Coordinates of C-alpha atoms in Angstrom, one line a residue:
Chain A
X1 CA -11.1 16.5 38.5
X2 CA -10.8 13.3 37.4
X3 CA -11.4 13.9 33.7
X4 CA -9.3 16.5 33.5
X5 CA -6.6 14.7 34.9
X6 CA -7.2 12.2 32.2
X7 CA -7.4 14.8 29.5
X8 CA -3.7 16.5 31.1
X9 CA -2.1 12.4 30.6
X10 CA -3.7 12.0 27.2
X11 CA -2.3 15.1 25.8
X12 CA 0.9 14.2 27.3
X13 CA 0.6 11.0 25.6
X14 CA -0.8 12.2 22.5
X15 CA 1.9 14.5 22.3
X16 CA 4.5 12.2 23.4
X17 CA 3.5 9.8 20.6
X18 CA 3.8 12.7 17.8
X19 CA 6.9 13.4 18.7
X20 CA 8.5 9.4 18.6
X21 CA 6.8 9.7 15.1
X22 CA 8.9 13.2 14.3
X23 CA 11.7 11.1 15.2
X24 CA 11.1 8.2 13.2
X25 CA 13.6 7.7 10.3
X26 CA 12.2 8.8 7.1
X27 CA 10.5 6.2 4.4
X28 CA 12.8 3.7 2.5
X29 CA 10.7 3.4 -0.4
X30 CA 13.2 4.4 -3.1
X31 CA 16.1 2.3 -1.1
X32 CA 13.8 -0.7 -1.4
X33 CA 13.6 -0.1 -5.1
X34 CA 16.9 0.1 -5.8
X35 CA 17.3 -3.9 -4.1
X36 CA 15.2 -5.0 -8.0
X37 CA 17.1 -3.0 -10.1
X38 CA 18.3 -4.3 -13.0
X39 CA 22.1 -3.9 -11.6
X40 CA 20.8 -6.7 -9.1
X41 CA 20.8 -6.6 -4.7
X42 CA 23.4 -5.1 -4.9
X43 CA 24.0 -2.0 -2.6
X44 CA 27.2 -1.3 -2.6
X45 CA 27.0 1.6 -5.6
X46 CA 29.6 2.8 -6.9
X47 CA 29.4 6.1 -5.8
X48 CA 32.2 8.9 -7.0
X49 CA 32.2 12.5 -5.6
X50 CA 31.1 15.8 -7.5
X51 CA 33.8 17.4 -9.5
X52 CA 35.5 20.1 -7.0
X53 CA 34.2 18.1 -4.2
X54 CA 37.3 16.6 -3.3
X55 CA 35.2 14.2 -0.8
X56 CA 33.7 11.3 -1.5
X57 CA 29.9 11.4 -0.7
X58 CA 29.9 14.7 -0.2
X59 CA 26.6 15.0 -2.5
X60 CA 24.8 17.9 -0.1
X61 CA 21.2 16.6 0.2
X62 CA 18.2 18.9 0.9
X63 CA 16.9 19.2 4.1
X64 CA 18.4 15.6 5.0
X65 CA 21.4 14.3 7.1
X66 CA 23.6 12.1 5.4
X67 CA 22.3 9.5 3.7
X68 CA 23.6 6.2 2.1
X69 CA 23.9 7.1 -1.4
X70 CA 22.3 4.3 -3.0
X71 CA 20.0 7.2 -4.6
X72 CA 23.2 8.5 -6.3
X73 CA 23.0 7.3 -10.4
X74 CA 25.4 4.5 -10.7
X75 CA 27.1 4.8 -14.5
X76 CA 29.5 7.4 -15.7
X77 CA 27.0 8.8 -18.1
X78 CA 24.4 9.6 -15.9
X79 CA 27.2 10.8 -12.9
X80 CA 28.0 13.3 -16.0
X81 CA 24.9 14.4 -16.8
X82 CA 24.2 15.1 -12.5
X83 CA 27.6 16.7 -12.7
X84 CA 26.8 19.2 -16.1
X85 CA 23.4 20.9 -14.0
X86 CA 24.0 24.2 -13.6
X87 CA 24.7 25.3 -9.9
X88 CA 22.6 28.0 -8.4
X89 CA 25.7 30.1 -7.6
X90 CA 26.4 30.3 -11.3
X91 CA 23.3 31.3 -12.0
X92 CA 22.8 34.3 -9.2
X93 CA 25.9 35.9 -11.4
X94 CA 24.3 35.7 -14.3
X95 CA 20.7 37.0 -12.8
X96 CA 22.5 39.8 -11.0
X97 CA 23.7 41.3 -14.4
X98 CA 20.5 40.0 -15.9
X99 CA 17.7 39.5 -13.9
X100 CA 15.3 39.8 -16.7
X101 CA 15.8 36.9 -18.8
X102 CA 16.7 33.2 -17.9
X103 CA 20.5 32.7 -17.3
X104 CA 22.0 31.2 -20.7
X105 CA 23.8 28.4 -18.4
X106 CA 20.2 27.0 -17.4
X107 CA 20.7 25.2 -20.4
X108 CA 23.8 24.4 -20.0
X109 CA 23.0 20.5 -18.8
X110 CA 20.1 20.4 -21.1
X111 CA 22.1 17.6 -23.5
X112 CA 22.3 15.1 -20.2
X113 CA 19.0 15.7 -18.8
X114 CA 17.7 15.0 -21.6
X115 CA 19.5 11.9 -22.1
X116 CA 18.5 10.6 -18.7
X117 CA 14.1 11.9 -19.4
X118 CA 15.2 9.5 -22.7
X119 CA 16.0 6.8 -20.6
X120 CA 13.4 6.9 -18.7
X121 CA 11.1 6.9 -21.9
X122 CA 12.2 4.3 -23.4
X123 CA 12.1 2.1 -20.1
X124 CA 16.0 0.8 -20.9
X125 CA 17.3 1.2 -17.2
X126 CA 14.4 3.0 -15.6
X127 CA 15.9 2.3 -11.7
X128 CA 19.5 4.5 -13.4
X129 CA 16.7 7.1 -14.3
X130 CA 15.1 7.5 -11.1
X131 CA 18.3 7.5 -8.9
X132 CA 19.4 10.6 -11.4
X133 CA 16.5 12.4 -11.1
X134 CA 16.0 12.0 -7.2
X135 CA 20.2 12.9 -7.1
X136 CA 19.5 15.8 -9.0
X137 CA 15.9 16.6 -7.2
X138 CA 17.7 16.6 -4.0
X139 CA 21.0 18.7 -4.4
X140 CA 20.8 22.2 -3.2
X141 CA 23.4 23.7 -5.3
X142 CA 21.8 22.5 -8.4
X143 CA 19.3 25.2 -9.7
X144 CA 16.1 25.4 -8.4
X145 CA 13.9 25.0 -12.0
X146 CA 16.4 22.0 -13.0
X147 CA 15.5 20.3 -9.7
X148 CA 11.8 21.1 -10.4
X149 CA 12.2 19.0 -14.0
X150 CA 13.8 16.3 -12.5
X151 CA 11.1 16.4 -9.4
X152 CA 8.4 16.3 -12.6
X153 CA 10.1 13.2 -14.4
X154 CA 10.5 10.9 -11.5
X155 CA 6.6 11.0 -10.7
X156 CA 6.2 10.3 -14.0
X157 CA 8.6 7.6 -13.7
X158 CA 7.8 6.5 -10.6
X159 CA 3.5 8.6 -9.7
X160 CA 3.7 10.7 -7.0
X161 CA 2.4 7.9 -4.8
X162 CA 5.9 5.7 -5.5
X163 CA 8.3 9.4 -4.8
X164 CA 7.0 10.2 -1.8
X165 CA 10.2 9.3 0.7
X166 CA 11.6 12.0 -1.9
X167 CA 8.6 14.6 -1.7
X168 CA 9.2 14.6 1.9
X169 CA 12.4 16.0 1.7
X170 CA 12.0 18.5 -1.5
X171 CA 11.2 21.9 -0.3
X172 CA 7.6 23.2 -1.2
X173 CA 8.5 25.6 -3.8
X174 CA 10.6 22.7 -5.6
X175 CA 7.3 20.8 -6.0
X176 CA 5.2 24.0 -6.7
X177 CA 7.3 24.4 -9.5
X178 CA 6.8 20.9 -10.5
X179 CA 3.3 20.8 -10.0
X180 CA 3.1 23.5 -12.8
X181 CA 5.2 21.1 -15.1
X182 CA 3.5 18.9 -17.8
X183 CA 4.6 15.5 -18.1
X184 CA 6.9 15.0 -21.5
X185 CA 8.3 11.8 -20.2
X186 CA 5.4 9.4 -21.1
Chain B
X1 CA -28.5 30.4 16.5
X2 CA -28.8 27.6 13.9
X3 CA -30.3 30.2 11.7
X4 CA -27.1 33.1 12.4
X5 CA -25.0 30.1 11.9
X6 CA -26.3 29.5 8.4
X7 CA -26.5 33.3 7.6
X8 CA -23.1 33.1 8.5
X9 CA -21.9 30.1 6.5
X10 CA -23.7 31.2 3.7
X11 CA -22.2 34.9 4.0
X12 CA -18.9 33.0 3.7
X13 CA -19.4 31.2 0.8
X14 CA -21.1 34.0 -0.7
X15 CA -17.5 35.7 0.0
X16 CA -15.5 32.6 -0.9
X17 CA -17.5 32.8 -4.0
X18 CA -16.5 36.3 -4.9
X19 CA -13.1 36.0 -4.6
X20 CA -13.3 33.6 -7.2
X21 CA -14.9 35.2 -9.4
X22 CA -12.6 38.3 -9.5
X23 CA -9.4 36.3 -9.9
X24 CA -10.4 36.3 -13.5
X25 CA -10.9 39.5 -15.5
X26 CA -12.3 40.1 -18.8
X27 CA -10.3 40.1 -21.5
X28 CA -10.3 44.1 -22.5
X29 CA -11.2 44.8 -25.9
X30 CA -9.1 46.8 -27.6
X31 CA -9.2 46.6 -31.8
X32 CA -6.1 45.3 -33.6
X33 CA -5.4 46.4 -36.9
X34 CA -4.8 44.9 -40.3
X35 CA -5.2 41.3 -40.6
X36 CA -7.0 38.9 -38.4
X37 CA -5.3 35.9 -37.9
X38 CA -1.5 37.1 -39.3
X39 CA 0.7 39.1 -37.0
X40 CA 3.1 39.4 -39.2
X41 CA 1.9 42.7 -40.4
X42 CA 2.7 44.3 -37.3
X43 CA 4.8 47.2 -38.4
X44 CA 8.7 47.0 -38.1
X45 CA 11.0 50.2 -38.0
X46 CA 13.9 50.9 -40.2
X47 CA 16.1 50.5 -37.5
X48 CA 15.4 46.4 -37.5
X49 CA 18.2 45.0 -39.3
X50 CA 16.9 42.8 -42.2
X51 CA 18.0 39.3 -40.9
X52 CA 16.1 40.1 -37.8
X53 CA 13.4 41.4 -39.7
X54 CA 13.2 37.5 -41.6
X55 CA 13.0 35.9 -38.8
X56 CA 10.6 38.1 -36.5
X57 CA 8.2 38.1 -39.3
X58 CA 7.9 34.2 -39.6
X59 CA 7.6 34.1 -35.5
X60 CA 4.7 36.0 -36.1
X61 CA 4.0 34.3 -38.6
X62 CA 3.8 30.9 -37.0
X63 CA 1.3 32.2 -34.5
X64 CA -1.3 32.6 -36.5
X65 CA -0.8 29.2 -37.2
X66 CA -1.0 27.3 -34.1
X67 CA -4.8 26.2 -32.6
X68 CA -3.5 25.4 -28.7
X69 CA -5.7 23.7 -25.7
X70 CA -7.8 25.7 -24.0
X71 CA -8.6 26.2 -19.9
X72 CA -10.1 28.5 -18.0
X73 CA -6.9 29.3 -15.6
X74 CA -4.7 29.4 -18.7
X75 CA -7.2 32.1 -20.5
X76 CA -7.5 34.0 -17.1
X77 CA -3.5 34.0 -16.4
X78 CA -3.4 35.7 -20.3
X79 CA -5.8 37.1 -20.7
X80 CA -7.4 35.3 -23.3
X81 CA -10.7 33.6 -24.6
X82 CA -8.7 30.8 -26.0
X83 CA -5.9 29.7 -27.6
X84 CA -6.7 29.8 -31.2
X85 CA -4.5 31.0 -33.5
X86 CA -6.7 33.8 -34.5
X87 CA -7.1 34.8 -30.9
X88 CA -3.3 34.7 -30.2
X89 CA -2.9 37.1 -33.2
X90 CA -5.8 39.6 -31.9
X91 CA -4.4 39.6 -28.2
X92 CA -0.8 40.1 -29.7
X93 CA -1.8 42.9 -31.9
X94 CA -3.7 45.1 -29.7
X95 CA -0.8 44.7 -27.3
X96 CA 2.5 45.0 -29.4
X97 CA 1.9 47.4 -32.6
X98 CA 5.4 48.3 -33.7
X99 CA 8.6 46.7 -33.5
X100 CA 11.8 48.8 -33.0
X101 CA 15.4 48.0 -33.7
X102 CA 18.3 48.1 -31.3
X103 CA 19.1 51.8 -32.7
X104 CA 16.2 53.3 -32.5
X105 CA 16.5 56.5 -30.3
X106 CA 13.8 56.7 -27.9
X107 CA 16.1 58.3 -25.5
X108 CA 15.2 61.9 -26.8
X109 CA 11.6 61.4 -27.4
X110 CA 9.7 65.2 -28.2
X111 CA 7.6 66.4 -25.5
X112 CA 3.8 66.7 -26.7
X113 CA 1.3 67.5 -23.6
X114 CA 1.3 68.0 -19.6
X115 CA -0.2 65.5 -17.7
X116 CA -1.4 64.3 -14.3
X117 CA 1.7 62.8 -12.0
X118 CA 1.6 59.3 -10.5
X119 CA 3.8 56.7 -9.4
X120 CA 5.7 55.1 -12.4
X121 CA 7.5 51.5 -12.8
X122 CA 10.6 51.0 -15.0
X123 CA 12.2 47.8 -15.8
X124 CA 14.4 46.5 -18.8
X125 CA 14.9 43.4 -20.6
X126 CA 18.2 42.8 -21.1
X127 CA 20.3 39.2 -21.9
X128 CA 23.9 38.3 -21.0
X129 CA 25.3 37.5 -24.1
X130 CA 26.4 33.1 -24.0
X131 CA 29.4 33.2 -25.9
X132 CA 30.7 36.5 -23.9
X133 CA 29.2 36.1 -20.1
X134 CA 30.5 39.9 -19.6
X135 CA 28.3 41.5 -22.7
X136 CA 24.9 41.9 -21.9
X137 CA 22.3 42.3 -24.9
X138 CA 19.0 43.4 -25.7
X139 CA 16.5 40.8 -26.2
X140 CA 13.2 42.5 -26.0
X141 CA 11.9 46.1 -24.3
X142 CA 8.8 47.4 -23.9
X143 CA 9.8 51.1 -25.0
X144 CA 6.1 52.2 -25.2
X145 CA 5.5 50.9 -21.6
X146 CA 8.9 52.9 -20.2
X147 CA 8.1 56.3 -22.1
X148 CA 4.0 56.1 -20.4
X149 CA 5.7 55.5 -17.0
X150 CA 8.7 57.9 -17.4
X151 CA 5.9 60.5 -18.9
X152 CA 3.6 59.4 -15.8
X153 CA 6.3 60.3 -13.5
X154 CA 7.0 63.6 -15.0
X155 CA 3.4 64.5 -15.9
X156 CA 4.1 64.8 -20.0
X157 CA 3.4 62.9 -22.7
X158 CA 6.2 61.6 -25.0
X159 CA 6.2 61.4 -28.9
X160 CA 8.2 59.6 -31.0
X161 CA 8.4 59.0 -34.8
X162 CA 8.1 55.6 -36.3
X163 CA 9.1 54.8 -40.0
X164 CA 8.4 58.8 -40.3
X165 CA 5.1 58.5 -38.5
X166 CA 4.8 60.4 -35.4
X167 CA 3.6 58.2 -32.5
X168 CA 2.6 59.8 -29.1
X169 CA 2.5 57.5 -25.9
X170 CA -1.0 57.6 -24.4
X171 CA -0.9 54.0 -22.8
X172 CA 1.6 51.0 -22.6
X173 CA -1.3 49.9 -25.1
X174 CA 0.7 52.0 -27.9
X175 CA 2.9 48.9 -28.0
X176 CA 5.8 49.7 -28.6
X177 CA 8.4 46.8 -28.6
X178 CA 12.2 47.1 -29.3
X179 CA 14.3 43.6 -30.5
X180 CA 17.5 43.5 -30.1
X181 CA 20.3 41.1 -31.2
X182 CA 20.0 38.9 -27.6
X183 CA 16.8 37.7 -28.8
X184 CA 18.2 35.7 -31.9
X185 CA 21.3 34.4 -29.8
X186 CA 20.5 34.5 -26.1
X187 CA 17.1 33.2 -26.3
X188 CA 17.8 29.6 -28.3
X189 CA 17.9 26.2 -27.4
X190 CA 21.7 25.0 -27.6
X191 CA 22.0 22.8 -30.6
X192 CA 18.9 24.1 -32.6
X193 CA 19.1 26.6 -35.2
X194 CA 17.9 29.7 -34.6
X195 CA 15.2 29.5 -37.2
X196 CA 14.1 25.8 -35.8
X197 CA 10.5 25.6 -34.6
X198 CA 11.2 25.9 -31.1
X199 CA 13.7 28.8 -31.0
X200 CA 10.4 30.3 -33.3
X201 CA 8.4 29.7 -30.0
X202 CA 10.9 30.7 -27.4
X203 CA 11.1 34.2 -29.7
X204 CA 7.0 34.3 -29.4
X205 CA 7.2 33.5 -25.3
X206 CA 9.4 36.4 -24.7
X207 CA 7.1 38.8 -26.9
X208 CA 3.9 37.6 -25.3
X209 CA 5.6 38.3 -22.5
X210 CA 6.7 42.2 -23.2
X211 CA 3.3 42.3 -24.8
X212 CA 1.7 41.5 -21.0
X213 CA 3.7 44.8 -19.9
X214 CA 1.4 46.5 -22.1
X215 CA -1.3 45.5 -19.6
X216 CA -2.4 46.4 -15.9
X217 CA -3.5 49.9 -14.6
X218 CA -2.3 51.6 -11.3
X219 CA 0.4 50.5 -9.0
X220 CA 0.3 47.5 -11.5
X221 CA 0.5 49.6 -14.6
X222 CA 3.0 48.1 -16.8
X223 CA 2.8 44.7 -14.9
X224 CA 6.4 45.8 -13.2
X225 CA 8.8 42.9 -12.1
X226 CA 9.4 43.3 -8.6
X227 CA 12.9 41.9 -6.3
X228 CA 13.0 38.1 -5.3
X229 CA 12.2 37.8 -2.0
X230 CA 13.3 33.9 -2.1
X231 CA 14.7 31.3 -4.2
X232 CA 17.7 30.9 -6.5
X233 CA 16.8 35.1 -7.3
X234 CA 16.6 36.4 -3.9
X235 CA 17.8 39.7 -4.3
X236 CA 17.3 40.4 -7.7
X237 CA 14.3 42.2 -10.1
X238 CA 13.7 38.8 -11.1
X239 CA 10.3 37.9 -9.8
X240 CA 6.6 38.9 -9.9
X241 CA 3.7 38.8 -7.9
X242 CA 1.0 38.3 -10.2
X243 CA -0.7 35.7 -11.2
X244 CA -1.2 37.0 -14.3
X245 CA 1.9 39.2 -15.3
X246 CA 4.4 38.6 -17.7
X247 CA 5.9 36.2 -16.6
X248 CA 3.3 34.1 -15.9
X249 CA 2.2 34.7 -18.8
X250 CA 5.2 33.5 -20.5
X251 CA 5.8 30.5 -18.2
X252 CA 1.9 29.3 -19.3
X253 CA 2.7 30.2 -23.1
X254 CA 6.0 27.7 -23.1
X255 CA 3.9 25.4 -21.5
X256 CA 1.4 25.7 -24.1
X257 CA 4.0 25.9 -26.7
X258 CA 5.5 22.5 -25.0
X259 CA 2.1 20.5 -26.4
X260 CA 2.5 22.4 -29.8
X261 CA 6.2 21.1 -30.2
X262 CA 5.3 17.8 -31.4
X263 CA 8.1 17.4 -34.3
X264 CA 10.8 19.0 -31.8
X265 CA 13.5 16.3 -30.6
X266 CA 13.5 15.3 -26.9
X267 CA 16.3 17.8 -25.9
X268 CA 14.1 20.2 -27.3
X269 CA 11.1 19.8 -25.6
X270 CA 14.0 19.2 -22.2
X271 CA 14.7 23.1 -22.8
X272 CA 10.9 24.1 -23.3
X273 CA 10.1 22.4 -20.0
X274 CA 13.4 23.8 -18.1
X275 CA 12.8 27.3 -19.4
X276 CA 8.9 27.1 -18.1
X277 CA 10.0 25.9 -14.9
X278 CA 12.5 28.8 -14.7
X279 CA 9.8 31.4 -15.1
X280 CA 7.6 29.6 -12.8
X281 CA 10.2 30.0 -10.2
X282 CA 10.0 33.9 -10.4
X283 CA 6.6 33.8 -9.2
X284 CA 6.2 34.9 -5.7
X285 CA 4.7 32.2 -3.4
X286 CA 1.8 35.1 -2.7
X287 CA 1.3 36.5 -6.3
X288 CA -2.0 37.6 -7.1
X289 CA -4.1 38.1 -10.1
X290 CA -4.3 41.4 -10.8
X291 CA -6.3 43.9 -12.9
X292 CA -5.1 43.2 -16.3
X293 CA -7.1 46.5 -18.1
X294 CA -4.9 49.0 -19.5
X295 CA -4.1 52.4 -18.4
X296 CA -3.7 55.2 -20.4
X297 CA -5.2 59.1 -21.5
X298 CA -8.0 57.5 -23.0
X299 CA -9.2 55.7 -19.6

């Protein structure tokens, strides 16, 4: 009797305990990062909404509440590049009249994603490359195989081991997708 | 019961095992014609206009060319014992053997034999034109594929003539493939020409791809596409659910083609790795490999 009391009050316990932990804000890793970036300690980014937003940090986030944006890019030409990735709404037309091929505005941000993987490369402002990629990792609206690329550079950029506040929020198809992916940043 | 438990645990690797072992099936051997390690003999109709004709022939071209890594997944997911040039050409040629133009009337093909009924798969390849999101083009068909299923489904055989040769469709096998404008406008990397390197290898993706729906046998004849259950798709004949099917086939040739690419500018390679991860998305979360042998009269 008496063990199985103490078996019913370590259950509850145990299962008391996994829930405080389900409630437990989610890592800060890539917040932490941002506090030695080459911009300096300084967290007040400059953050600007989304074309056709209308609201300022508005940036819809996957799977997330809201969340200070200091993992929004912080220069215009990376904010461009975010802005130019196609949107999955886009891209349902364009599969529903094709569904064969891949929809010609896939490409359509190719020039600044490309830009930002170059950044990245060549190690310039590799904290401006990370924020990109986890921005454009993270948005739902963006399509699914662009978020997949930009899952694929930043554990390049930053290993798997240094992305993981981010691969707990990506969906698991996202990372599938980006587990299939060879690295062409390094 | 330590001995049953053993049995058992052995039993189940055993299984484990087994299930392995079929996820990858022999490459079939079919003989290609003509030469070895070119594939750009493969015979083109009339009806191909003469630009396109250029350009397809140095794609094929370029195949024989390349000598790409090698795995076992890779070679199981193609179908392939490596990734030779010489290899790529044989497995191309005993899947694709003519090339058709956009004209070419397959529509009325001549009726040569009865045959058996079974459950047939149809699918198209079509592109949305870029510069005119309203006009959608041809990029790439597997006409042999459709006039075996269509046939299956009506129990007759279909004939139709090639550069005046009479061709009748006995198995997707016969191989023939119809280009059409989409795949030298549609299928391109903004900013590169359209006879760049890597527009060369998106053009060979997308025919190793119709070349896999040459493949497969019963309800998988054909390797048909199937509707998205999930993802950015949902909805739409977009997806697949084999391992091994075209599209998985072409996602793992653009990957391959990625580590060929090594004179192609950054942006290039961007649009290499954005196109693989867009075919990698139409892969059903439970795809599985499937029989890849060929179905035909001859079976």
């Amino acid at each position: 009797m008496r063990s199985l009391a103490f078996l019913v009050l370590s259950t509850c316990f145990l299962a008391l305990s996994f829930k405080s932990c389900s409630w437990a804000p989610p890592p800060e890793s890539l917040e932490n990062e941002t506090s030695v970036a080459p911009h300096g300690p300084s967290p007040a980014p400059r953050v600007r909404s989304l074309p056709g937003s209308g609201k300022r940090n508005a940036y819809p986030m996957a799977e997330e509440p809201a969340r200070p944006f200091n993992e929004m890019p912080r220069t215009d030409i990376a904010m461009a590049a975010l802005a130019a990735q196609p949107n999955v709404a886009a891209l349902r037309k364009e599969v529903a009249a094709n569904p064969h091929d891949a929809p010609p505005s896939l490409l359509n941000g190719l020039a600044g994603l490309s830009e930002m993987a170059d950044l990245a490369r060549r190690g310039d402002d590799p904290e401006e490359a990370a924020r990109f990629f986890t921005a454009c990792a993270l948005n739902e609206q963006t399509a699914s195989a662009v978020r997949a690329v930009c899952v694929r550079h930043l554990w390049d950029l930053k290993g798997i081991e240094g992305s993981l506040s981010l691969n707990d929020r990506l969906p698991q198809r996202i990372k599938t997708i980006a587990g299939r992916l060879p690295s062409i940043t390094k | 019961m330590l001995r049953h438990a053993l049995l058992l645990l052995f039993g189940l690797a055993v299984l484990v095992g087994c299930g392995k072992k079929a996820e990858c099936f022999a490459p079939a051997t079919l003989a290609s014609f003509g030469s070895a390690n070119d594939a750009s003999d493969i015979p083109l109709d009339t009806t191909v206009p003469t630009d396109q004709q250029e350009i397809i022939k140095k794609d094929l071209a370029l195949l024989g060319t390349l000598n790409l890594s090698a795995n076992e997944k890779d070679s199981c997911t193609v179908g392939i014992k490596d990734f030779t040039g010489t290899s790529l050409v044989q497995w191309l040629k005993t899947r694709v053997r003519y090339i058709i133009g956009e004209t070419f009337d397959y529509k009325n093909p001549k009726v040569v034999a009865q045959r058996d009924n079974s459950n047939p798969y149809v699918y198209s390849a079509m592109a949305t034109n870029p510069s005119n999101l309203s006009e959608v083009v041809t990029v790439m068909t597997n006409i042999g594929s459709l006039l075996y299923l269509v046939g299956k489904q009506k129990s007759v055989a279909y004939q139709v003539t090639i550069n005046n040769i009479p061709i009748t469709v006995q198995s997707p096998r016969d191989g023939i493939i119809q280009i059409g404008k989409g795949m030298f406008s549609a299928n391109q990397v903004p900013g590169s020409s359209r006879t760049s390197f890597v527009n060369s290898l998106l053009r060979l993706a997308v025919i190793m791809h119709e070349a896999r729906h040459s493949d497969g046998h019963g309800n998988h004849a054909a390797f048909p596409h199937m509707t998205c259950d999930s993802g950015d798709y949902k909805g739409n004949a977009a997806c697949e659910d084999n391992t091994n099917g075209p599209y998985a086939v072409q996602a793992t040739m653009t990957r391959k083609f990625l580590e060929a690419c090594t004179s192609c500018t950054s942006g290039e390679r961007e649009g290499l790795l954005l196109l693989q991860a867009d075919y990698e998305s139409r892969l059903d979360a439970e795809a599985l490999p499937r029989d890849d042998r060929p179905e035909g009269f001859w079976k």
